[in-house]
PDB file of C-alpha atoms in Angstrom:
ATOM      1  CA  MET A   1     167.704-133.121 -24.590  1.00  0.00           C
ATOM      2  CA  ALA A   2     164.657-132.378 -22.466  1.00  0.00           C
ATOM      3  CA  LEU A   3     163.391-135.137 -20.332  1.00  0.00           C
ATOM      4  CA  GLN A   4     160.078-136.672 -21.347  1.00  0.00           C
ATOM      5  CA  GLU A   5     157.603-136.744 -18.724  1.00  0.00           C
ATOM      6  CA  ILE A   6     156.366-140.322 -18.035  1.00  0.00           C
ATOM      7  CA  GLN A   7     152.488-140.332 -18.325  1.00  0.00           C
ATOM      8  CA  GLN A   8     151.195-142.216 -15.237  1.00  0.00           C
ATOM      9  CA  PRO A   9     147.587-143.810 -15.656  1.00  0.00           C
ATOM     10  CA  ARG A  10     144.837-141.593 -14.119  1.00  0.00           C
ATOM     11  CA  ASP A  11     143.641-142.355 -10.612  1.00  0.00           C
ATOM     12  CA  TYR A  12     139.882-142.750 -10.666  1.00  0.00           C
ATOM     13  CA  THR A  13     139.710-143.933  -6.877  1.00  0.00           C
ATOM     14  CA  TYR A  14     138.146-140.503  -5.874  1.00  0.00           C
ATOM     15  CA  PHE A  15     134.950-141.719  -7.902  1.00  0.00           C
ATOM     16  CA  LEU A  16     134.164-144.557  -5.539  1.00  0.00           C
ATOM     17  CA  ASP A  17     132.291-142.359  -2.962  1.00  0.00           C
ATOM     18  CA  TYR A  18     130.361-140.331  -5.705  1.00  0.00           C
ATOM     19  CA  VAL A  19     129.290-143.665  -7.350  1.00  0.00           C
ATOM     20  CA  LYS A  20     128.345-144.981  -3.975  1.00  0.00           C
ATOM     21  CA  HIS A  21     126.040-142.009  -3.077  1.00  0.00           C
ATOM     22  CA  LEU A  22     124.673-141.873  -6.555  1.00  0.00           C
ATOM     23  CA  GLY A  23     123.808-145.818  -6.335  1.00  0.00           C
ATOM     24  CA  MET A  24     122.024-145.187  -3.113  1.00  0.00           C
ATOM     25  CA  LEU A  25     120.133-142.285  -4.558  1.00  0.00           C
ATOM     26  CA  LEU A  26     118.900-144.326  -7.613  1.00  0.00           C
ATOM     27  CA  PHE A  27     118.107-147.211  -5.486  1.00  0.00           C
ATOM     28  CA  THR A  28     115.887-145.215  -3.292  1.00  0.00           C
ATOM     29  CA  ILE A  29     114.186-143.621  -6.251  1.00  0.00           C
ATOM     30  CA  SER A  30     113.671-147.058  -8.028  1.00  0.00           C
ATOM     31  CA  MET A  31     112.350-148.487  -4.716  1.00  0.00           C
ATOM     32  CA  THR A  32     110.018-145.683  -3.637  1.00  0.00           C
ATOM     33  CA  THR A  33     108.457-144.665  -7.036  1.00  0.00           C
ATOM     34  CA  PRO A  34     106.538-148.062  -7.672  1.00  0.00           C
ATOM     35  CA  VAL A  35     105.583-148.027  -3.933  1.00  0.00           C
ATOM     36  CA  LEU A  36     104.241-144.359  -4.354  1.00  0.00           C
ATOM     37  CA  GLY A  37     102.294-145.380  -7.520  1.00  0.00           C
ATOM     38  CA  LEU A  38     100.823-148.193  -5.617  1.00  0.00           C
ATOM     39  CA  ILE A  39      99.362-146.291  -2.538  1.00  0.00           C
ATOM     40  CA  VAL A  40      98.334-143.070  -4.539  1.00  0.00           C
ATOM     41  CA  PHE A  41      94.598-142.779  -4.974  1.00  0.00           C
ATOM     42  CA  ASP A  42      94.041-142.671  -8.754  1.00  0.00           C
ATOM     43  CA  VAL A  43      91.157-141.001 -10.243  1.00  0.00           C
ATOM     44  CA  GLU A  44      90.310-141.472 -14.024  1.00  0.00           C
ATOM     45  CA  THR A  45      87.704-139.885 -16.044  1.00  0.00           C
ATOM     46  CA  GLU A  46      85.874-142.049 -18.749  1.00  0.00           C
ATOM     47  CA  ILE A  47      83.165-141.314 -21.261  1.00  0.00           C
ATOM     48  CA  VAL A  48      80.227-143.812 -20.899  1.00  0.00           C
ATOM     49  CA  GLU A  49      77.296-143.108 -23.237  1.00  0.00           C
ATOM     50  CA  GLY A  50      78.344-139.536 -23.736  1.00  0.00           C
ATOM     51  CA  GLU A  51      78.574-138.686 -20.147  1.00  0.00           C
ATOM     52  CA  LYS A  52      81.620-138.273 -18.171  1.00  0.00           C
ATOM     53  CA  VAL A  53      82.240-140.796 -15.203  1.00  0.00           C
ATOM     54  CA  ILE A  54      84.768-140.479 -12.656  1.00  0.00           C
ATOM     55  CA  ASP A  55      86.493-144.004 -11.876  1.00  0.00           C
ATOM     56  CA  SER A  56      88.536-144.128  -8.737  1.00  0.00           C
ATOM     57  CA  GLN A  57      91.219-146.792  -7.998  1.00  0.00           C
ATOM     58  CA  LEU A  58      92.400-147.872  -4.685  1.00  0.00           C
ATOM     59  CA  ILE A  59      95.205-149.670  -3.614  1.00  0.00           C
ATOM     60  CA  TRP A  60      93.281-153.027  -3.497  1.00  0.00           C
ATOM     61  CA  ASP A  61      92.284-152.392  -6.973  1.00  0.00           C
ATOM     62  CA  LYS A  62      95.764-152.628  -8.206  1.00  0.00           C
ATOM     63  CA  PRO A  63      97.859-155.739  -8.994  1.00  0.00           C
ATOM     64  CA  PHE A  64      99.606-155.901  -5.498  1.00  0.00           C
ATOM     65  CA  LEU A  65     101.841-158.782  -5.885  1.00  0.00           C
ATOM     66  CA  PRO A  66     103.803-157.639  -8.937  1.00  0.00           C
ATOM     67  CA  TYR A  67     104.756-154.500  -6.981  1.00  0.00           C
ATOM     68  CA  VAL A  68     105.739-156.571  -3.911  1.00  0.00           C
ATOM     69  CA  ALA A  69     107.980-159.117  -5.990  1.00  0.00           C
ATOM     70  CA  GLY A  70     109.442-156.245  -7.935  1.00  0.00           C
ATOM     71  CA  PHE A  71     110.325-154.364  -4.713  1.00  0.00           C
ATOM     72  CA  LEU A  72     112.034-157.450  -3.306  1.00  0.00           C
ATOM     73  CA  ILE A  73     114.039-158.120  -6.331  1.00  0.00           C
ATOM     74  CA  LEU A  74     115.512-154.725  -6.098  1.00  0.00           C
ATOM     75  CA  VAL A  75     116.275-155.216  -2.280  1.00  0.00           C
ATOM     76  CA  ILE A  76     118.387-158.382  -3.179  1.00  0.00           C
ATOM     77  CA  HIS A  77     120.051-156.162  -5.974  1.00  0.00           C
ATOM     78  CA  TRP A  78     120.783-153.590  -3.308  1.00  0.00           C
ATOM     79  CA  PHE A  79     122.587-155.968  -0.923  1.00  0.00           C
ATOM     80  CA  LYS A  80     124.700-157.411  -3.710  1.00  0.00           C
ATOM     81  CA  PHE A  81     125.400-153.825  -5.039  1.00  0.00           C
ATOM     82  CA  VAL A  82     126.540-152.674  -1.647  1.00  0.00           C
ATOM     83  CA  GLU A  83     128.825-155.713  -1.004  1.00  0.00           C
ATOM     84  CA  VAL A  84     130.666-155.486  -4.304  1.00  0.00           C
ATOM     85  CA  HIS A  85     131.021-151.705  -4.199  1.00  0.00           C
ATOM     86  CA  HIS A  86     131.994-151.756  -0.510  1.00  0.00           C
ATOM     87  CA  SER A  87     134.781-154.265  -1.501  1.00  0.00           C
ATOM     88  CA  MET A  88     136.470-152.130  -4.027  1.00  0.00           C
ATOM     89  CA  ARG A  89     139.586-150.335  -3.260  1.00  0.00           C
ATOM     90  CA  SER A  90     140.153-148.750  -6.470  1.00  0.00           C
ATOM     91  CA  THR A  91     138.154-148.154  -9.959  1.00  0.00           C
ATOM     92  CA  ASN A  92     138.868-147.235 -13.530  1.00  0.00           C
ATOM     93  CA  LEU A  93     136.964-145.680 -16.388  1.00  0.00           C
ATOM     94  CA  ASN A  94     135.815-148.979 -17.663  1.00  0.00           C
ATOM     95  CA  GLN A  95     134.322-150.062 -14.193  1.00  0.00           C
ATOM     96  CA  ILE A  96     132.658-146.506 -14.002  1.00  0.00           C
ATOM     97  CA  LEU A  97     130.918-147.106 -17.451  1.00  0.00           C
ATOM     98  CA  ILE A  98     130.000-150.624 -16.429  1.00  0.00           C
ATOM     99  CA  THR A  99     128.484-149.203 -13.326  1.00  0.00           C
ATOM    100  CA  PHE A 100     126.670-146.471 -15.156  1.00  0.00           C
ATOM    101  CA  GLY A 101     125.278-149.098 -17.438  1.00  0.00           C
ATOM    102  CA  TYR A 102     123.909-150.834 -14.320  1.00  0.00           C
ATOM    103  CA  PHE A 103     122.366-147.508 -13.221  1.00  0.00           C
ATOM    104  CA  PHE A 104     120.617-146.902 -16.534  1.00  0.00           C
ATOM    105  CA  LEU A 105     118.831-150.316 -16.283  1.00  0.00           C
ATOM    106  CA  LEU A 106     118.139-149.594 -12.418  1.00  0.00           C
ATOM    107  CA  CYS A 107     116.232-146.293 -13.781  1.00  0.00           C
ATOM    108  CA  LEU A 108     114.286-148.039 -16.396  1.00  0.00           C
ATOM    109  CA  TYR A 109     113.344-150.772 -13.792  1.00  0.00           C
ATOM    110  CA  PRO A 110     110.615-148.895 -12.060  1.00  0.00           C
ATOM    111  CA  TYR A 111     109.018-147.655 -15.267  1.00  0.00           C
ATOM    112  CA  PHE A 112     108.430-151.324 -16.535  1.00  0.00           C
ATOM    113  CA  GLU A 113     107.531-152.418 -13.392  1.00  0.00           C
ATOM    114  CA  MET A 114     104.652-149.896 -13.019  1.00  0.00           C
ATOM    115  CA  ASN A 115     103.675-150.491 -16.602  1.00  0.00           C
ATOM    116  CA  ILE A 116     102.616-153.912 -15.580  1.00  0.00           C
ATOM    117  CA  GLU A 117      99.632-152.433 -13.735  1.00  0.00           C
ATOM    118  CA  PHE A 118      98.283-151.237 -17.146  1.00  0.00           C
ATOM    119  CA  THR A 119      99.586-154.015 -19.403  1.00  0.00           C
ATOM    120  CA  SER A 120      99.374-157.146 -17.144  1.00  0.00           C
ATOM    121  CA  ASP A 121      97.487-158.823 -19.922  1.00  0.00           C
ATOM    122  CA  GLN A 122     100.210-158.300 -22.540  1.00  0.00           C
ATOM    123  CA  PRO A 123     102.971-160.948 -22.480  1.00  0.00           C
ATOM    124  CA  HIS A 124     105.544-158.658 -24.228  1.00  0.00           C
ATOM    125  CA  SER A 125     105.155-156.110 -21.338  1.00  0.00           C
ATOM    126  CA  ARG A 126     106.017-158.696 -18.878  1.00  0.00           C
ATOM    127  CA  ALA A 127     108.941-160.126 -20.898  1.00  0.00           C
ATOM    128  CA  ILE A 128     110.432-156.757 -21.155  1.00  0.00           C
ATOM    129  CA  PHE A 129     110.174-156.084 -17.545  1.00  0.00           C
ATOM    130  CA  SER A 130     111.895-159.538 -17.021  1.00  0.00           C
ATOM    131  CA  GLY A 131     114.621-158.707 -19.548  1.00  0.00           C
ATOM    132  CA  VAL A 132     115.502-155.499 -17.705  1.00  0.00           C
ATOM    133  CA  TRP A 133     115.647-157.444 -14.335  1.00  0.00           C
ATOM    134  CA  GLY A 134     117.878-160.148 -16.034  1.00  0.00           C
ATOM    135  CA  LEU A 135     120.209-157.439 -17.559  1.00  0.00           C
ATOM    136  CA  LEU A 136     120.715-155.878 -14.062  1.00  0.00           C
ATOM    137  CA  GLY A 137     121.932-159.139 -12.805  1.00  0.00           C
ATOM    138  CA  ILE A 138     124.271-159.445 -16.017  1.00  0.00           C
ATOM    139  CA  PHE A 139     125.800-155.908 -15.376  1.00  0.00           C
ATOM    140  CA  SER A 140     126.216-156.804 -11.798  1.00  0.00           C
ATOM    141  CA  TYR A 141     128.116-159.925 -12.589  1.00  0.00           C
ATOM    142  CA  TRP A 142     130.323-157.868 -15.140  1.00  0.00           C
ATOM    143  CA  LYS A 143     131.032-155.397 -12.519  1.00  0.00           C
ATOM    144  CA  LEU A 144     132.147-157.842 -10.068  1.00  0.00           C
ATOM    145  CA  HIS A 145     134.496-159.967 -12.432  1.00  0.00           C
ATOM    146  CA  HIS A 146     135.932-156.932 -14.138  1.00  0.00           C
ATOM    147  CA  ALA A 147     136.911-155.668 -10.565  1.00  0.00           C
ATOM    148  CA  LYS A 148     138.538-159.032  -9.810  1.00  0.00           C
ATOM    149  CA  LYS A 149     140.419-159.209 -13.222  1.00  0.00           C
ATOM    150  CA  ASN A 150     141.880-155.733 -12.710  1.00  0.00           C
ATOM    151  CA  ASP A 151     142.699-156.197  -9.061  1.00  0.00           C
ATOM    152  CA  MET A 152     140.326-153.600  -7.712  1.00  0.00           C
ATOM    153  CA  LEU A 153     139.042-155.617  -4.770  1.00  0.00           C
ATOM    154  CA  LYS A 154     140.051-155.416  -1.049  1.00  0.00           C
ATOM    155  CA  GLU A 155     141.889-158.586   0.284  1.00  0.00           C
ATOM    156  CA  ASP A 156     138.766-159.420   2.535  1.00  0.00           C
ATOM    157  CA  MET A 157     136.802-160.327  -0.614  1.00  0.00           C
ATOM    158  CA  THR A 158     138.263-163.872  -0.942  1.00  0.00           C
ATOM    159  CA  ASN A 159     138.168-165.937  -4.034  1.00  0.00           C
ATOM    160  CA  GLU A 160     135.674-168.179  -2.249  1.00  0.00           C
ATOM    161  CA  ARG A 161     133.271-165.282  -1.559  1.00  0.00           C
ATOM    162  CA  ILE A 162     133.591-164.026  -5.071  1.00  0.00           C
ATOM    163  CA  LYS A 163     132.535-167.555  -6.459  1.00  0.00           C
ATOM    164  CA  VAL A 164     129.464-167.814  -4.086  1.00  0.00           C
ATOM    165  CA  LEU A 165     128.459-164.172  -4.791  1.00  0.00           C
ATOM    166  CA  SER A 166     128.968-164.867  -8.649  1.00  0.00           C
ATOM    167  CA  ASN A 167     126.449-167.714  -8.361  1.00  0.00           C
ATOM    168  CA  GLU A 168     124.005-165.469  -6.315  1.00  0.00           C
ATOM    169  CA  ILE A 169     124.180-162.614  -8.803  1.00  0.00           C
ATOM    170  CA  LEU A 170     123.681-165.213 -11.642  1.00  0.00           C
ATOM    171  CA  ALA A 171     120.328-166.286  -9.954  1.00  0.00           C
ATOM    172  CA  ASP A 172     118.638-163.147 -11.370  1.00  0.00           C
ATOM    173  CA  PRO A 173     119.510-163.616 -15.136  1.00  0.00           C
ATOM    174  CA  VAL A 174     118.684-167.324 -14.857  1.00  0.00           C
ATOM    175  CA  VAL A 175     115.337-166.555 -13.298  1.00  0.00           C
ATOM    176  CA  ALA A 176     114.594-163.569 -15.516  1.00  0.00           C
ATOM    177  CA  LEU A 177     115.096-165.698 -18.558  1.00  0.00           C
ATOM    178  CA  ALA A 178     112.689-168.508 -17.021  1.00  0.00           C
ATOM    179  CA  CYS A 179     110.213-165.683 -16.363  1.00  0.00           C
ATOM    180  CA  ILE A 180     110.275-164.385 -20.029  1.00  0.00           C
ATOM    181  CA  GLY A 181     109.163-167.661 -21.230  1.00  0.00           C
ATOM    182  CA  LEU A 182     106.609-167.848 -18.234  1.00  0.00           C
ATOM    183  CA  SER A 183     105.260-164.267 -19.476  1.00  0.00           C
ATOM    184  CA  TYR A 184     103.794-165.992 -22.765  1.00  0.00           C
ATOM    185  CA  ILE A 185     102.049-168.771 -20.654  1.00  0.00           C
ATOM    186  CA  SER A 186      99.975-166.454 -18.250  1.00  0.00           C
ATOM    187  CA  PHE A 187     100.035-163.766 -15.863  1.00  0.00           C
ATOM    188  CA  LEU A 188      99.736-166.237 -12.894  1.00  0.00           C
ATOM    189  CA  ALA A 189     102.615-168.245 -14.059  1.00  0.00           C
ATOM    190  CA  TRP A 190     104.892-165.259 -14.609  1.00  0.00           C
ATOM    191  CA  LEU A 191     104.092-164.016 -11.115  1.00  0.00           C
ATOM    192  CA  ALA A 192     104.515-167.556  -9.558  1.00  0.00           C
ATOM    193  CA  GLY A 193     108.002-167.597 -11.204  1.00  0.00           C
ATOM    194  CA  MET A 194     109.185-164.362 -10.102  1.00  0.00           C
ATOM    195  CA  VAL A 195     107.980-165.056  -6.378  1.00  0.00           C
ATOM    196  CA  ALA A 196     109.029-168.532  -6.126  1.00  0.00           C
ATOM    197  CA  LEU A 197     112.148-169.139  -8.559  1.00  0.00           C
ATOM    198  CA  VAL A 198     114.231-166.210  -6.991  1.00  0.00           C
ATOM    199  CA  PRO A 199     114.879-167.797  -3.571  1.00  0.00           C
ATOM    200  CA  ILE A 200     115.183-171.175  -5.176  1.00  0.00           C
ATOM    201  CA  ALA A 201     117.714-170.287  -7.580  1.00  0.00           C
ATOM    202  CA  ASN A 202     119.783-168.391  -5.093  1.00  0.00           C
ATOM    203  CA  TYR A 203     119.832-171.313  -2.715  1.00  0.00           C
ATOM    204  CA  LEU A 204     120.611-173.835  -5.520  1.00  0.00           C
ATOM    205  CA  LEU A 205     123.394-171.924  -6.900  1.00  0.00           C
ATOM    206  CA  ALA A 206     125.023-171.024  -3.462  1.00  0.00           C
ATOM    207  CA  ARG A 207     124.675-174.804  -2.766  1.00  0.00           C
ATOM    208  CA  THR A 208     126.512-175.623  -5.809  1.00  0.00           C
ATOM    209  CA  SER A 209     129.526-173.443  -4.968  1.00  0.00           C
ATOM    210  CA  ILE A 210     129.609-175.005  -1.383  1.00  0.00           C
ATOM    211  CA  ARG A 211     129.435-178.636  -2.772  1.00  0.00           C
ATOM    212  CA  ALA A 212     132.167-177.812  -4.987  1.00  0.00           C
ATOM    213  CA  GLY A 213     134.499-176.853  -2.103  1.00  0.00           C
ATOM    214  CA  HIS A 214     134.564-173.151  -2.786  1.00  0.00           C
TER     215      HIS A 214
END
C-alpha cells in the first residue's frame, strides 16, 4: 500500500520582501504624484468670445493646503505600514490579499486627492476622498489584527504595542468619517477637519490606551 504524502501548508514567507518593496514603490508614487501635480506649470486654452485665450496656473493659484494635508496623511500611513510590516515574521495568502486591498486604495488615493483641485466646490468629491482615506485605515487595522490572530508577528511586537498602534490606526477612519460629514458643510470646514482632527484623534486614542493600562 502506497504511503500517502502529507500535504504541508504552503510557506508564503518569501513574499514579505516583495510586498515590502512594492509597498515602498507605491507609497513613493502616491506621495510624489500630487506634489508634481502641484508644482507643474499648467496651461489651459479657453474660448472667450470666439477667441482662444491661454490661461496659465501657477502653484499659488492652486488649493495648496489640501495637497499638504493629503501628503501628511500618507506620511502617517507610511510609518504605520512600515511598523506593521517590519514586525511580521511570516505571512499567508489571506494576509497578502488584505495587503493588496490596501495597495489598491493607496493607488486610488492620489487620484481623488488631485481631483479636489478641480472639484473643491463639490461636496461628494471631498467625501469620496475622505472615504478612500478612511478605508486605508480600516485595511491597515485589518492587516495588523489578521497578523496577530494568525501568529505572524515577531515577539518584539508586544500586546501593549499592538493595542496602542491599533488605536493610532483607528484615528484615520474615525477622522475620515467626521470629514465626510464636514464635506457637506463647507470646503473650509472639511479642510480644517483634516488638518486639526488627525493629530487630536491620534493623541486622544493613544492616551486612551495608556490610561487603560495597556
